[in-house]
CSV table of C-alpha atoms in Angstrom, one decimal:
chain,number,residue,atom,x,y,z
A,1,UNK,CA,-20.6,58.8,72.6
A,2,UNK,CA,-19.2,55.5,72.2
A,3,UNK,CA,-21.3,53.0,70.5
A,4,UNK,CA,-21.3,49.2,71.6
A,5,UNK,CA,-22.6,46.4,69.4
A,6,UNK,CA,-24.0,43.4,71.0
A,7,UNK,CA,-21.7,40.4,70.4
A,8,UNK,CA,-22.8,37.9,67.8
A,9,UNK,CA,-24.7,34.7,68.5
A,10,UNK,CA,-22.8,31.4,68.6
A,11,UNK,CA,-24.9,30.0,65.7
A,12,UNK,CA,-24.4,33.2,63.8
A,13,UNK,CA,-20.7,33.2,64.5
A,14,UNK,CA,-20.3,29.6,63.5
A,15,UNK,CA,-22.1,30.4,60.1
A,16,UNK,CA,-19.6,33.1,59.5
A,17,UNK,CA,-16.6,31.0,60.3
A,18,UNK,CA,-17.9,28.5,57.8
A,19,UNK,CA,-18.6,30.8,55.1
A,20,UNK,CA,-15.1,32.4,55.5
A,21,UNK,CA,-13.6,28.7,55.1
A,22,UNK,CA,-15.9,27.9,52.2
A,23,UNK,CA,-15.0,31.3,50.0
A,24,UNK,CA,-11.2,30.4,50.8
A,25,UNK,CA,-11.6,26.5,49.8
A,26,UNK,CA,-13.6,27.3,46.6
A,27,UNK,CA,-11.3,30.3,45.9
A,28,UNK,CA,-8.5,28.3,45.9
A,29,UNK,CA,-9.9,25.6,43.9
A,30,UNK,CA,-11.6,27.9,41.4
A,31,UNK,CA,-10.5,31.6,41.5
A,32,UNK,CA,-7.7,30.6,38.9
A,33,UNK,CA,-10.2,29.6,36.2
A,34,UNK,CA,-12.4,32.5,37.0
A,35,UNK,CA,-9.5,35.1,36.7
A,36,UNK,CA,-8.5,33.6,33.3
A,37,UNK,CA,-12.4,33.4,31.9
A,38,UNK,CA,-12.8,36.9,33.2
A,39,UNK,CA,-9.6,38.3,31.7
A,40,UNK,CA,-10.5,36.8,28.2
A,41,UNK,CA,-14.4,37.5,28.4
A,42,UNK,CA,-13.6,41.5,28.8
A,43,UNK,CA,-11.9,41.4,25.6
A,44,UNK,CA,-15.2,40.7,23.9
A,45,UNK,CA,-17.2,43.4,25.8
A,46,UNK,CA,-17.2,47.2,25.9
A,47,UNK,CA,-14.9,46.9,28.7
A,48,UNK,CA,-12.0,45.6,26.6
A,49,UNK,CA,-9.8,48.4,27.6
A,50,UNK,CA,-9.5,46.9,31.1
A,51,UNK,CA,-7.9,43.7,29.9
A,52,UNK,CA,-5.9,45.7,27.6
A,53,UNK,CA,-4.5,48.1,30.2
A,54,UNK,CA,-4.1,45.2,32.7
A,55,UNK,CA,-1.8,43.3,30.1
A,56,UNK,CA,0.4,46.3,29.9
A,57,UNK,CA,0.7,46.8,33.7
A,58,UNK,CA,1.3,42.6,33.8
A,59,UNK,CA,4.3,43.1,31.6
A,60,UNK,CA,5.6,46.2,33.5
A,61,UNK,CA,5.2,44.3,36.7
A,62,UNK,CA,6.1,40.8,35.7
A,63,UNK,CA,9.3,40.6,38.1
A,64,UNK,CA,7.2,41.5,41.3
A,65,UNK,CA,6.2,38.0,42.5
A,66,UNK,CA,10.2,37.5,42.7
A,67,UNK,CA,11.0,40.8,44.0
A,68,UNK,CA,9.3,40.6,47.5
A,69,UNK,CA,5.8,40.7,46.1
A,70,UNK,CA,3.4,43.4,47.2
A,71,UNK,CA,1.3,43.3,50.5
A,72,UNK,CA,-1.8,45.1,51.3
A,73,UNK,CA,-2.2,45.2,55.0
A,74,UNK,CA,-5.9,46.0,54.8
A,75,UNK,CA,-6.4,42.7,53.0
A,76,UNK,CA,-4.1,40.7,55.6
A,77,UNK,CA,-6.2,42.4,58.4
A,78,UNK,CA,-9.5,41.7,56.8
A,79,UNK,CA,-12.2,40.1,59.7
A,80,UNK,CA,-12.9,37.3,57.0
A,81,UNK,CA,-9.5,35.9,58.0
A,82,UNK,CA,-10.3,35.9,61.8
A,83,UNK,CA,-13.6,34.0,61.0
A,84,UNK,CA,-11.5,31.4,59.2
A,85,UNK,CA,-9.1,31.3,62.1
A,86,UNK,CA,-11.6,30.5,64.6
A,87,UNK,CA,-13.5,28.0,62.5
A,88,UNK,CA,-10.6,25.5,63.2
A,89,UNK,CA,-9.4,27.3,65.1
A,90,UNK,CA,-5.7,28.0,64.4
A,91,UNK,CA,-3.0,28.9,67.0
A,92,UNK,CA,0.3,30.3,66.3
A,93,UNK,CA,2.8,29.4,68.9
A,94,UNK,CA,6.0,31.1,69.8
A,95,UNK,CA,8.7,29.1,71.6
A,96,UNK,CA,11.4,31.8,71.6
A,97,UNK,CA,11.8,35.4,70.5
A,98,UNK,CA,13.2,36.2,67.1
A,99,UNK,CA,15.6,39.1,66.5
A,100,UNK,CA,14.2,41.6,64.1
A,101,UNK,CA,17.7,42.6,63.0
A,102,UNK,CA,18.2,39.2,61.4
A,103,UNK,CA,16.5,37.5,58.4
A,104,UNK,CA,15.0,34.0,58.7
A,105,UNK,CA,14.5,31.1,56.4
A,106,UNK,CA,11.6,28.9,58.1
A,107,UNK,CA,10.6,25.3,57.0
A,108,UNK,CA,7.1,24.8,57.4
A,109,UNK,CA,5.9,21.2,57.9
A,110,UNK,CA,3.5,19.4,57.1
A,111,UNK,CA,2.2,20.5,53.6
A,112,UNK,CA,-1.2,19.3,54.5
A,113,UNK,CA,-3.9,19.1,51.6
A,114,UNK,CA,-4.3,23.0,51.2
A,115,UNK,CA,-1.7,24.4,53.8
A,116,UNK,CA,-4.6,26.1,55.9
A,117,UNK,CA,-2.0,26.8,58.7
A,118,UNK,CA,0.8,28.6,56.8
A,119,UNK,CA,-1.9,30.5,54.7
A,120,UNK,CA,-3.7,31.9,58.0
A,121,UNK,CA,-0.3,32.2,60.1
A,122,UNK,CA,1.9,33.9,57.3
A,123,UNK,CA,-0.6,35.5,54.8
A,124,UNK,CA,-3.1,37.3,57.1
A,125,UNK,CA,-2.9,38.7,60.7
A,126,UNK,CA,-5.6,36.6,62.0
A,127,UNK,CA,-3.1,34.6,64.4
A,128,UNK,CA,-1.2,37.7,65.3
A,129,UNK,CA,2.1,37.2,63.6
A,130,UNK,CA,3.2,41.0,63.7
A,131,UNK,CA,2.3,40.8,67.8
A,132,UNK,CA,4.2,37.8,68.3
A,133,UNK,CA,7.1,38.4,66.2
A,134,UNK,CA,7.3,42.4,66.0
A,135,UNK,CA,9.6,43.9,63.6
A,136,UNK,CA,9.5,40.9,61.2
A,137,UNK,CA,7.7,40.9,57.7
A,138,UNK,CA,6.6,37.4,56.7
A,139,UNK,CA,6.7,35.9,53.1
A,140,UNK,CA,5.5,32.6,52.2
A,141,UNK,CA,6.7,30.9,48.9
A,142,UNK,CA,4.2,29.5,46.3
A,143,UNK,CA,4.6,27.9,43.1
A,144,UNK,CA,5.6,30.4,40.4
A,145,UNK,CA,2.8,28.9,38.1
A,146,UNK,CA,0.1,30.8,40.0
A,147,UNK,CA,1.6,34.1,39.4
A,148,UNK,CA,1.3,33.9,35.7
A,149,UNK,CA,-2.6,34.1,36.2
A,150,UNK,CA,-4.0,37.4,35.6
A,151,UNK,CA,-5.5,39.2,38.6
A,152,UNK,CA,-4.8,36.1,40.6
A,153,UNK,CA,-1.1,37.0,40.8
A,154,UNK,CA,-2.2,40.5,42.4
A,155,UNK,CA,-4.5,38.7,45.1
A,156,UNK,CA,-1.7,36.4,46.0
A,157,UNK,CA,1.0,38.9,46.4
A,158,UNK,CA,-1.6,41.0,48.8
A,159,UNK,CA,-1.1,38.4,51.5
A,160,UNK,CA,2.7,38.2,51.5
A,161,UNK,CA,3.2,35.2,48.8
A,162,UNK,CA,6.2,35.2,46.7
A,163,UNK,CA,7.2,32.9,43.7
A,164,UNK,CA,9.2,29.9,44.6
A,165,UNK,CA,12.8,30.4,43.1
A,166,UNK,CA,15.9,30.9,44.2
A,167,UNK,CA,16.0,34.7,42.9
A,168,UNK,CA,13.0,35.3,44.8
A,169,UNK,CA,14.4,33.6,47.9
A,170,UNK,CA,17.6,35.9,47.5
A,171,UNK,CA,15.7,38.8,47.2
A,172,UNK,CA,14.0,38.4,50.8
A,173,UNK,CA,16.9,37.2,52.3
A,174,UNK,CA,19.5,39.6,51.3
A,175,UNK,CA,17.9,42.5,53.2
A,176,UNK,CA,21.1,44.1,55.0
A,177,UNK,CA,19.1,45.7,58.1
A,178,UNK,CA,17.2,42.2,58.7
A,179,UNK,CA,13.5,41.9,59.4
A,180,UNK,CA,12.2,39.6,56.5
A,181,UNK,CA,11.3,36.1,57.2
A,182,UNK,CA,10.9,33.7,54.1
A,183,UNK,CA,8.6,30.4,54.8
A,184,UNK,CA,8.8,27.4,52.6
A,185,UNK,CA,6.6,24.4,52.6
A,186,UNK,CA,9.6,22.3,51.9
A,187,UNK,CA,7.5,19.1,51.3
A,188,UNK,CA,5.5,20.8,48.7
A,189,UNK,CA,2.9,19.6,46.4
A,190,UNK,CA,4.2,16.1,46.5
A,191,UNK,CA,3.8,15.5,50.0
A,192,UNK,CA,0.2,16.7,50.1
A,193,UNK,CA,-0.5,13.2,48.6
A,194,UNK,CA,0.4,11.8,52.0
A,195,UNK,CA,-1.5,14.2,53.7
A,196,UNK,CA,-4.2,12.4,55.9
A,197,UNK,CA,-5.3,12.2,59.6
A,198,UNK,CA,-2.6,10.5,61.6
A,199,UNK,CA,0.2,10.7,59.1
A,200,UNK,CA,3.6,12.1,60.2
A,201,UNK,CA,5.7,11.4,57.1
A,202,UNK,CA,7.5,14.3,55.8
A,203,UNK,CA,9.1,14.7,52.4
A,204,UNK,CA,12.2,16.0,53.5
A,205,UNK,CA,15.2,13.6,53.4
A,206,UNK,CA,16.5,14.8,50.1
A,207,UNK,CA,15.0,18.3,50.1
A,208,UNK,CA,18.2,20.4,50.6
A,209,UNK,CA,17.8,23.3,48.4
A,210,UNK,CA,16.5,25.5,51.1
A,211,UNK,CA,19.4,24.7,53.2
A,212,UNK,CA,21.8,25.7,50.7
A,213,UNK,CA,20.1,28.7,50.1
A,214,UNK,CA,20.5,29.5,54.1
A,215,UNK,CA,24.1,29.0,54.0
A,216,UNK,CA,24.7,31.2,51.1
A,217,UNK,CA,23.1,34.0,52.9
A,218,UNK,CA,24.0,33.1,56.4
A,219,UNK,CA,20.6,33.1,57.4
A,220,UNK,CA,19.3,31.2,60.6
A,221,UNK,CA,17.0,28.3,59.8
A,222,UNK,CA,13.9,27.9,61.9
A,223,UNK,CA,11.8,24.6,62.0
A,224,UNK,CA,8.1,24.8,62.2
A,225,UNK,CA,5.6,21.9,63.0
A,226,UNK,CA,2.0,22.6,62.2
A,227,UNK,CA,0.0,20.1,64.6
A,228,UNK,CA,-3.3,19.1,63.1
A,229,UNK,CA,-2.4,20.3,59.5
A,230,UNK,CA,-3.1,16.8,58.3
A,231,UNK,CA,-6.3,16.2,60.2
A,232,UNK,CA,-8.3,18.7,58.2
A,233,UNK,CA,-9.4,16.4,55.2
A,234,UNK,CA,-9.5,12.7,54.5
A,235,UNK,CA,-8.0,11.3,51.2
A,236,UNK,CA,-8.9,8.6,48.7
A,237,UNK,CA,-6.3,5.7,49.6
A,238,UNK,CA,-3.3,6.3,47.1
A,239,UNK,CA,-0.5,3.8,48.5
A,240,UNK,CA,3.0,3.9,46.7
A,241,UNK,CA,2.8,1.9,43.6
A,242,UNK,CA,-0.9,2.2,43.2
A,243,UNK,CA,-2.4,3.3,39.7
A,244,UNK,CA,-3.7,6.2,41.5
A,245,UNK,CA,-0.4,7.5,43.0
A,246,UNK,CA,1.4,6.8,39.6
A,247,UNK,CA,-1.4,9.1,37.8
A,248,UNK,CA,-0.9,11.8,40.5
A,249,UNK,CA,2.8,11.9,40.0
A,250,UNK,CA,2.5,11.9,36.2
A,251,UNK,CA,0.0,14.8,36.6
A,252,UNK,CA,2.5,16.4,39.0
A,253,UNK,CA,5.4,16.4,36.3
A,254,UNK,CA,3.2,17.9,33.6
A,255,UNK,CA,1.4,20.7,35.6
A,256,UNK,CA,3.8,21.2,38.7
A,257,UNK,CA,0.9,20.8,41.0
A,258,UNK,CA,-0.3,17.7,42.7
A,259,UNK,CA,-4.0,16.6,42.8
A,260,UNK,CA,-4.9,14.8,46.0
A,261,UNK,CA,-8.4,13.4,45.8
A,262,UNK,CA,-9.5,14.7,49.2
A,263,UNK,CA,-13.0,14.9,50.9
A,264,UNK,CA,-14.4,16.0,54.3
A,265,UNK,CA,-17.4,17.5,55.4
A,266,UNK,CA,-20.1,19.7,53.5
A,267,UNK,CA,-21.8,23.0,54.0
A,268,UNK,CA,-25.1,21.7,55.4
A,269,UNK,CA,-24.2,18.4,56.5
A,270,UNK,CA,-21.3,16.4,58.0
A,271,UNK,CA,-21.1,13.4,56.0
A,272,UNK,CA,-19.1,14.4,52.7
A,273,UNK,CA,-17.9,17.4,51.1
A,274,UNK,CA,-14.9,19.5,50.3
A,275,UNK,CA,-14.9,21.7,53.6
A,276,UNK,CA,-12.3,20.8,56.2
A,277,UNK,CA,-13.3,19.3,59.3
A,278,UNK,CA,-13.5,21.6,62.3
A,279,UNK,CA,-10.1,20.6,64.0
A,280,UNK,CA,-7.3,22.7,65.7
A,281,UNK,CA,-4.5,23.5,64.2
A,282,UNK,CA,-1.3,24.5,66.4
A,283,UNK,CA,1.8,25.9,64.4
A,284,UNK,CA,4.8,25.9,66.6
A,285,UNK,CA,7.7,28.0,65.5
A,286,UNK,CA,11.1,26.4,66.8
A,287,UNK,CA,14.2,28.1,67.7
A,288,UNK,CA,16.7,29.3,65.1
A,289,UNK,CA,19.5,27.2,63.9
A,290,UNK,CA,22.6,29.6,63.4
A,291,UNK,CA,24.0,29.1,59.8
A,292,UNK,CA,27.5,30.2,59.1
A,293,UNK,CA,27.5,32.3,55.8
A,294,UNK,CA,29.5,30.6,52.6
A,295,UNK,CA,29.3,31.7,49.2
A,296,UNK,CA,29.6,28.3,47.6
A,297,UNK,CA,28.9,25.5,50.4
A,298,UNK,CA,30.4,22.0,49.5
A,299,UNK,CA,27.9,19.1,49.6
A,300,UNK,CA,29.1,17.8,52.9
A,301,UNK,CA,28.4,21.2,54.4
A,302,UNK,CA,25.0,21.5,53.3
A,303,UNK,CA,24.3,17.7,54.5
A,304,UNK,CA,25.6,18.8,57.9
A,305,UNK,CA,23.6,21.7,58.3
A,306,UNK,CA,20.5,19.7,56.7
A,307,UNK,CA,21.1,16.9,59.4
A,308,UNK,CA,20.9,19.6,62.1
A,309,UNK,CA,17.9,20.6,60.7
A,310,UNK,CA,16.1,17.4,61.0
A,311,UNK,CA,17.4,16.8,64.5
A,312,UNK,CA,15.9,20.0,65.6
A,313,UNK,CA,12.4,19.4,63.9
A,314,UNK,CA,12.2,16.1,65.3
A,315,UNK,CA,13.0,17.3,68.8
A,316,UNK,CA,10.4,20.2,68.2
A,317,UNK,CA,7.9,17.6,67.3
A,318,UNK,CA,8.8,15.2,70.5
A,319,UNK,CA,8.7,18.1,72.8
A,320,UNK,CA,5.1,19.4,71.9
A,321,UNK,CA,3.4,16.3,70.7
A,322,UNK,CA,1.8,15.5,74.1
A,323,UNK,CA,0.4,19.0,74.4
A,324,UNK,CA,-1.5,18.4,71.2
A,325,UNK,CA,-2.9,14.9,71.8
A,326,UNK,CA,-0.4,13.1,69.7
A,327,UNK,CA,0.0,9.4,70.9
A,328,UNK,CA,3.5,8.7,72.6
A,329,UNK,CA,4.3,6.0,70.0
A,330,UNK,CA,3.7,8.4,67.0
A,331,UNK,CA,6.9,10.0,65.6
A,332,UNK,CA,8.0,12.0,62.5
A,333,UNK,CA,9.1,9.9,59.7
A,334,UNK,CA,11.6,11.4,57.2
A,335,UNK,CA,11.5,10.0,53.3
């Protein structure tokens, strides 16, 4: 006999959605410290052997983040991510079919504060990536720094995250039978410092390394624009040249990560807190840009493909902005 469960009430659904986002935000902000603390603390308990064995495993497995990672489909399909998707909500929009016999390098824009759209769309199955793009396995690049943290590295790899290095990119893109997709948040941590509602400034004019990698592997480039990504948080005003911006840049140079001073709503009130606003995200995947393979492309060849990429990304934004309530006078700015 088939057992049917009553649908959850709307208030309960909203609480679960908020809870899923709360755990994601605070795991992003505090999980690294917790993992390090737990790893060290175990040495001083009767469970010290856990840390010893993990250290041995860590050494043996140290190259895995740059060798395609280690996805765990059960975690990618967790119901927690579906609640998180519905909190905003997040929608993945396909404009063309992608041939699973090819590999693809996708540029994701903008970074936003915490890259929520990139995480939901490419590190989970909540938005239906495998249904929209059958036969293609997604990977998302993340700073190599995070993969040096015990326990956390395994959690990150379970969703399809890989380290951000040329070696890592080459491993994913050189699969001869195709079917791999590598997403790069091109603006990186520095672009997060400009992430605020109504901002359409992309740090892209001099970011050409991903284009060179695409040419060296003959991999089509796919522009992605995530509408609403910058609307999730407000940020303390930090104009270029201000003491705060200079401090943030200095910390980024030292630590490798930026520290945007962001705020939005709280858990039980809507005035102030670190929980993102309930604002929709529409991640639009553009059409592939064919790239001719060349082992050592000249700077001129890289510049030509890069300009073509800028043109296609700008066109993608202009074609879809009206659907997502972007004012007609708003345009992308590349810096």
